[in-house]
XYZ file of C-alpha atoms in Angstrom:
393
model
C 0.371 -0.191 0.240
C 1.701 3.374 -0.693
C 1.865 6.126 1.355
C -1.148 8.342 -0.070
C -3.286 5.445 0.069
C -2.566 4.889 3.925
C -3.266 8.590 4.436
C -6.512 8.292 3.101
C -7.486 5.741 5.572
C -6.259 7.051 8.099
C -8.790 9.864 7.311
C -11.344 7.743 6.727
C -11.237 6.114 10.057
C -11.030 9.381 11.943
C -13.920 11.578 10.039
C -16.529 8.290 9.854
C -15.758 7.430 13.245
C -16.580 10.957 14.633
C -18.966 11.964 12.131
C -20.960 8.419 13.430
C -19.678 9.104 16.879
C -21.511 12.072 16.919
C -24.636 11.021 15.979
C -24.722 8.311 18.454
C -24.457 10.992 20.835
C -27.386 12.886 19.587
C -29.389 9.544 19.382
C -28.574 9.415 23.516
C -26.087 6.207 22.755
C -22.179 6.101 23.769
C -20.031 7.197 20.945
C -17.931 4.356 20.911
C -21.237 2.986 19.514
C -21.364 5.006 16.659
C -17.730 4.347 16.140
C -18.170 0.373 15.864
C -20.783 1.101 13.485
C -18.427 3.077 11.351
C -15.875 0.141 10.930
C -18.556 -1.934 9.707
C -19.692 0.458 7.098
C -15.927 0.800 6.109
C -15.493 -2.974 6.504
C -16.537 -6.064 4.246
C -20.012 -5.596 5.074
C -20.481 -2.832 3.001
C -17.644 -0.598 1.362
C -14.698 -2.825 1.952
C -12.339 -0.054 1.852
C -10.003 -0.844 4.716
C -7.932 -3.540 4.722
C -9.245 -6.128 7.725
C -7.279 -9.248 6.361
C -4.191 -9.838 6.507
C -3.527 -10.604 3.176
C -4.790 -7.076 2.370
C -1.890 -4.757 1.959
C -1.856 -2.088 4.626
C -3.365 -4.810 6.703
C -0.527 -4.343 9.817
C 0.451 -0.760 9.385
C -3.880 0.166 10.161
C -3.746 -2.627 12.915
C -0.879 -1.491 14.826
C -1.772 2.119 15.316
C -5.238 0.682 16.241
C -3.408 -1.317 18.933
C -1.546 1.681 19.918
C -4.896 3.846 20.488
C -6.470 1.563 22.332
C -3.189 1.304 25.032
C -3.105 5.215 25.030
C -6.270 4.689 26.202
C -5.740 2.249 29.033
C -2.838 4.506 29.694
C -5.574 7.561 30.395
C -7.430 4.924 32.547
C -4.454 3.976 34.537
C -3.349 8.088 34.955
C -7.073 8.426 36.291
C -6.879 5.074 38.706
C -4.671 5.436 42.508
C -3.106 3.260 44.810
C -5.786 4.167 47.211
C -8.564 3.614 44.953
C -7.440 0.202 43.673
C -6.538 -0.907 47.160
C -10.269 -0.028 48.354
C -11.454 -2.268 45.232
C -8.741 -4.674 45.285
C -10.051 -7.997 46.660
C -13.621 -7.340 45.347
C -12.184 -6.997 41.933
C -10.170 -10.429 42.542
C -13.367 -11.906 42.923
C -15.099 -10.884 40.725
C -12.646 -11.622 37.795
C -12.336 -15.019 38.876
C -15.906 -15.760 38.909
C -16.055 -13.951 35.670
C -13.480 -15.980 34.100
C -15.152 -19.340 35.875
C -19.154 -19.273 34.842
C -18.587 -18.662 31.016
C -16.128 -21.442 30.596
C -17.893 -23.468 32.511
C -21.109 -22.990 30.986
C -19.518 -23.263 27.777
C -17.571 -26.141 27.915
C -20.605 -28.307 29.264
C -22.821 -26.923 26.203
C -20.000 -27.958 23.886
C -20.254 -31.455 25.674
C -23.514 -31.971 25.602
C -23.117 -30.948 21.891
C -20.615 -33.696 20.831
C -17.969 -31.662 20.136
C -14.491 -32.615 20.807
C -12.714 -31.579 24.691
C -10.306 -29.613 22.825
C -12.928 -27.779 21.093
C -14.610 -26.926 24.082
C -12.058 -25.907 25.601
C -11.509 -23.216 23.223
C -14.485 -21.733 22.759
C -14.537 -21.714 26.762
C -12.029 -19.693 26.821
C -12.784 -17.375 23.949
C -15.534 -16.680 26.228
C -13.432 -15.560 29.732
C -12.084 -12.542 28.907
C -13.751 -8.900 29.649
C -13.007 -6.536 26.632
C -11.214 -3.661 29.232
C -10.562 -1.174 26.487
C -14.004 -1.162 25.563
C -15.552 -1.154 29.070
C -12.843 1.740 29.499
C -14.028 3.828 27.227
C -18.685 2.908 27.813
C -17.920 4.034 31.519
C -15.628 7.231 30.328
C -18.497 8.314 27.937
C -20.970 7.627 30.262
C -18.848 9.863 33.103
C -18.883 6.851 35.769
C -15.223 6.261 35.801
C -15.127 7.817 38.994
C -17.466 5.577 40.911
C -16.642 2.095 42.506
C -18.597 0.442 40.286
C -16.162 1.683 37.459
C -12.789 1.081 39.423
C -14.030 -3.042 40.038
C -15.256 -3.426 36.864
C -11.867 -2.066 34.885
C -9.539 -3.841 37.871
C -11.689 -7.279 37.235
C -11.123 -6.643 33.380
C -7.056 -6.149 34.169
C -7.041 -9.609 36.163
C -9.058 -11.362 34.170
C -7.441 -10.277 31.008
C -4.211 -11.898 32.520
C -6.163 -15.427 33.459
C -7.912 -15.848 30.005
C -4.162 -15.084 28.387
C -3.054 -17.876 31.236
C -5.710 -20.108 29.981
C -4.861 -19.272 26.444
C -1.445 -20.782 26.969
C -3.196 -24.019 28.092
C -5.543 -24.412 25.594
C -2.682 -23.647 22.904
C -0.163 -26.073 24.531
C -3.258 -29.072 24.469
C -4.105 -27.969 20.813
C -0.538 -28.314 19.396
C 0.374 -31.639 21.505
C -3.082 -33.239 22.635
C -2.406 -33.053 26.239
C -2.257 -30.705 29.018
C 1.587 -29.180 29.197
C 2.114 -28.684 33.116
C 5.561 -27.432 31.945
C 3.834 -24.641 29.800
C 1.618 -23.704 32.377
C 4.210 -23.254 34.870
C 5.996 -21.185 32.759
C 3.473 -18.984 32.037
C 2.218 -18.334 35.501
C 6.093 -17.476 36.854
C 6.553 -15.134 33.755
C 3.212 -12.938 34.491
C 3.817 -13.151 38.314
C 7.486 -11.814 37.611
C 6.623 -8.899 34.718
C 3.711 -7.507 37.567
C 6.644 -7.740 40.125
C 9.327 -6.604 38.486
C 7.553 -3.625 36.590
C 5.773 -2.127 40.119
C 8.918 -2.756 42.198
C 11.063 -0.956 39.636
C 7.960 1.740 38.710
C 7.507 2.181 42.868
C 10.969 2.796 42.723
C 12.490 4.468 39.939
C 9.610 6.646 38.457
C 9.221 9.454 40.870
C 12.778 10.254 41.220
C 13.079 9.939 37.378
C 10.257 12.596 36.139
C 11.624 14.934 39.152
C 14.491 14.876 37.342
C 13.078 15.256 33.799
C 11.164 18.292 35.229
C 14.575 19.960 35.619
C 14.944 20.052 31.355
C 14.161 23.294 29.536
C 13.152 21.256 26.097
C 9.542 21.921 25.737
C 7.686 18.712 25.939
C 10.000 16.510 27.276
C 7.868 15.230 30.197
C 4.903 14.167 27.964
C 8.033 12.529 25.826
C 9.117 10.888 28.237
C 6.014 9.269 29.853
C 4.945 8.228 26.067
C 8.215 6.627 25.701
C 7.698 4.992 29.168
C 4.096 3.856 28.005
C 5.605 2.713 25.156
C 8.398 0.386 26.852
C 6.126 -1.429 29.269
C 3.738 -2.126 26.540
C 6.575 -3.470 24.537
C 7.727 -5.598 27.037
C 4.175 -6.798 28.523
C 4.108 -7.951 25.141
C 7.553 -9.828 24.948
C 6.916 -11.697 27.717
C 3.542 -12.514 26.495
C 1.135 -10.184 28.466
C -1.546 -8.109 26.506
C 0.384 -4.466 25.636
C -2.702 -2.578 26.715
C -2.093 -4.248 30.344
C 1.520 -2.884 30.466
C 0.015 0.617 29.319
C -2.480 0.691 31.829
C -0.177 -0.649 34.573
C 2.500 2.044 33.063
C -0.405 4.969 33.595
C -0.995 3.608 36.784
C 2.356 4.160 38.235
C 2.829 7.793 37.026
C 0.062 8.906 39.465
C 3.084 8.747 41.839
C 5.085 11.475 40.124
C 4.444 15.143 41.056
C 3.476 16.174 36.956
C 0.767 13.854 37.192
C -1.772 16.582 36.087
C 0.285 17.533 33.216
C 0.529 14.355 31.915
C -2.978 13.780 31.873
C -3.409 17.214 30.081
C -1.136 16.418 27.566
C -2.675 12.964 26.975
C -6.225 13.544 26.550
C -5.224 14.686 22.242
C -3.311 11.107 22.111
C -6.364 9.412 23.069
C -9.129 11.759 21.538
C -6.747 11.193 18.203
C -5.779 7.251 18.477
C -8.705 6.005 20.515
C -11.876 6.158 18.259
C -9.419 4.497 15.568
C -9.392 1.294 17.828
C -13.027 0.818 17.780
C -13.503 1.868 14.143
C -10.922 -1.189 12.942
C -12.566 -3.568 15.355
C -15.991 -2.939 13.596
C -14.456 -3.393 10.140
C -13.989 -7.290 11.425
C -18.066 -7.613 11.572
C -19.313 -9.207 8.130
C -22.895 -9.132 7.869
C -23.029 -11.732 5.033
C -23.098 -14.423 7.623
C -26.025 -13.315 8.972
C -27.629 -14.018 6.148
C -30.780 -16.361 7.060
C -31.706 -17.540 3.553
C -27.664 -19.029 3.285
C -28.336 -22.573 4.552
C -24.796 -22.323 5.282
C -25.604 -19.931 7.963
C -27.745 -22.491 9.640
C -25.209 -24.135 12.095
C -23.460 -20.582 12.897
C -27.037 -19.433 14.158
C -27.570 -22.210 15.988
C -24.325 -21.978 17.776
C -24.717 -18.130 18.508
C -28.257 -18.877 20.050
C -26.484 -20.578 22.775
C -23.381 -19.414 22.917
C -25.024 -15.558 23.197
C -26.740 -16.575 26.585
C -23.992 -17.894 27.897
C -21.307 -15.194 27.386
C -24.032 -12.797 28.793
C -24.806 -14.567 31.809
C -21.899 -16.136 32.263
C -19.944 -12.516 33.093
C -23.417 -10.977 34.310
C -23.571 -13.245 37.367
C -20.099 -12.066 38.503
C -21.264 -8.939 39.655
C -23.192 -10.833 42.412
C -20.361 -11.988 44.005
C -19.803 -9.042 45.484
C -19.885 -9.330 49.313
C -19.967 -5.264 49.774
C -22.992 -3.276 50.473
C -23.486 -0.052 48.444
C -22.444 -1.351 45.205
C -24.944 -1.997 42.546
C -24.045 -5.796 41.713
C -26.225 -5.389 38.227
C -23.831 -2.449 37.236
C -20.735 -4.643 38.001
C -21.943 -7.834 36.168
C -22.938 -5.696 32.768
C -19.898 -3.683 32.719
C -18.158 -6.901 32.425
C -20.199 -8.772 29.729
C -18.348 -7.330 26.548
C -15.557 -9.514 25.254
C -12.587 -7.972 22.996
C -8.814 -8.982 21.859
C -8.062 -12.030 23.781
C -11.146 -13.660 22.932
C -10.841 -13.388 19.068
C -6.554 -13.975 19.639
C -7.873 -17.783 21.216
C -10.762 -18.291 18.650
C -8.132 -17.246 15.502
C -5.767 -19.577 17.124
C -8.183 -22.542 17.466
C -9.365 -21.777 13.423
C -5.555 -22.002 12.875
C -4.909 -25.016 13.993
C -8.028 -26.763 12.597
C -9.427 -27.392 16.190
C -12.365 -24.808 15.153
C -14.339 -25.317 11.985
C -14.717 -22.239 10.046
C -18.653 -21.847 11.471
C -17.631 -22.314 14.810
C -15.142 -19.680 14.213
C -18.054 -17.071 13.143
C -20.141 -18.001 15.619
C -17.553 -17.102 18.732
C -17.048 -13.579 16.179
C -20.730 -12.842 16.200
C -20.945 -13.691 19.822
C -18.096 -11.047 20.963
C -19.851 -8.388 18.294
C -22.921 -8.555 20.287
C -21.946 -8.547 23.982
C -19.941 -5.355 22.780
C -22.922 -3.862 20.997
C -25.852 -4.875 23.999
C -23.333 -3.419 26.458
C -24.062 0.374 26.240
C -27.427 0.556 26.088
C -27.967 -1.899 29.084
C -25.476 0.332 31.066
C -27.678 3.699 30.498
C -30.433 1.548 31.250
C -29.218 0.994 34.611
C -27.652 4.161 35.428
C -31.550 5.991 33.868
C -32.912 3.646 36.228
C -30.585 4.329 39.638
C -30.771 8.050 38.779
C -32.710 10.348 41.038
């Protein structure tokens, strides 16, 4: 893909996302829904003018910009968090995360077993439904101006935790898919790497970040502080990705560590324009993965996918929704937390793709999983909005 073409594609992603986000806002819906619809418009369902498959020129460049957009958003969310807030909801978030992983995994596995699927296929389908889309949840909660609530802190913290758990499960089922047996060595290695990553980054950050930025603040060159902050985000995201953890989890951790600096307010202010430009690209690109042609009920080949969707969608929704009722504390909306945990995202799509590429999942099963993931994304914003409307005096 030539450079001018890429610039035009980037233009389409930005302008369509902003126009349809504005339309969604005027219709009383969160802007992120408009951005996803913009992706559906630009993708294979209608215009097919944005590369959405690996074989298309420019696909990796668009994908990388989209991933950078979600990392910047998670970085901003980390900046808005604090050690005090996280400590208050830490144990609660962990319980919600474990419940949110366990329930859909078990329900999906039992369903697949009853329908005579192979054990390995059942494991992959269960793993696909475990991880909450933390980036999407963060964006919706931000649009609804609910980021500072205890419920939102629980949702975001639990989503980060179950993202890590989901990646551990992915490593386990990938080992099963490759060898046909559970590799306990692989499981042990994954656990050690993830635990080691968080301990190393947290300890290093706590000890070095504040002195480092006090030193950087003495620089005379304009923009030095935000540049170093952005470099810190990129390095932690790279390191997370290098050790096998989602880069967005590393981005959140980077922002979280910078809350200890004396320059926090300046970093927040300078980060906002980056979020406003790059983050919508991620959700527009996510929308391009939806192909409405597979929803054609008049095509007999789509029947199996429809039947599978009819069962997987309720499993995906109920499995996460009940996690909100694992909260034992009073004064917290269990319904709000449960709904906020429903949307699935990147980790689920990765797991489904691995299953397809290893021939463990059929094309129809993969299609049903993608539809299920998109449905969980689309139903969450209006459900949260309704809960807020019903609970606000």
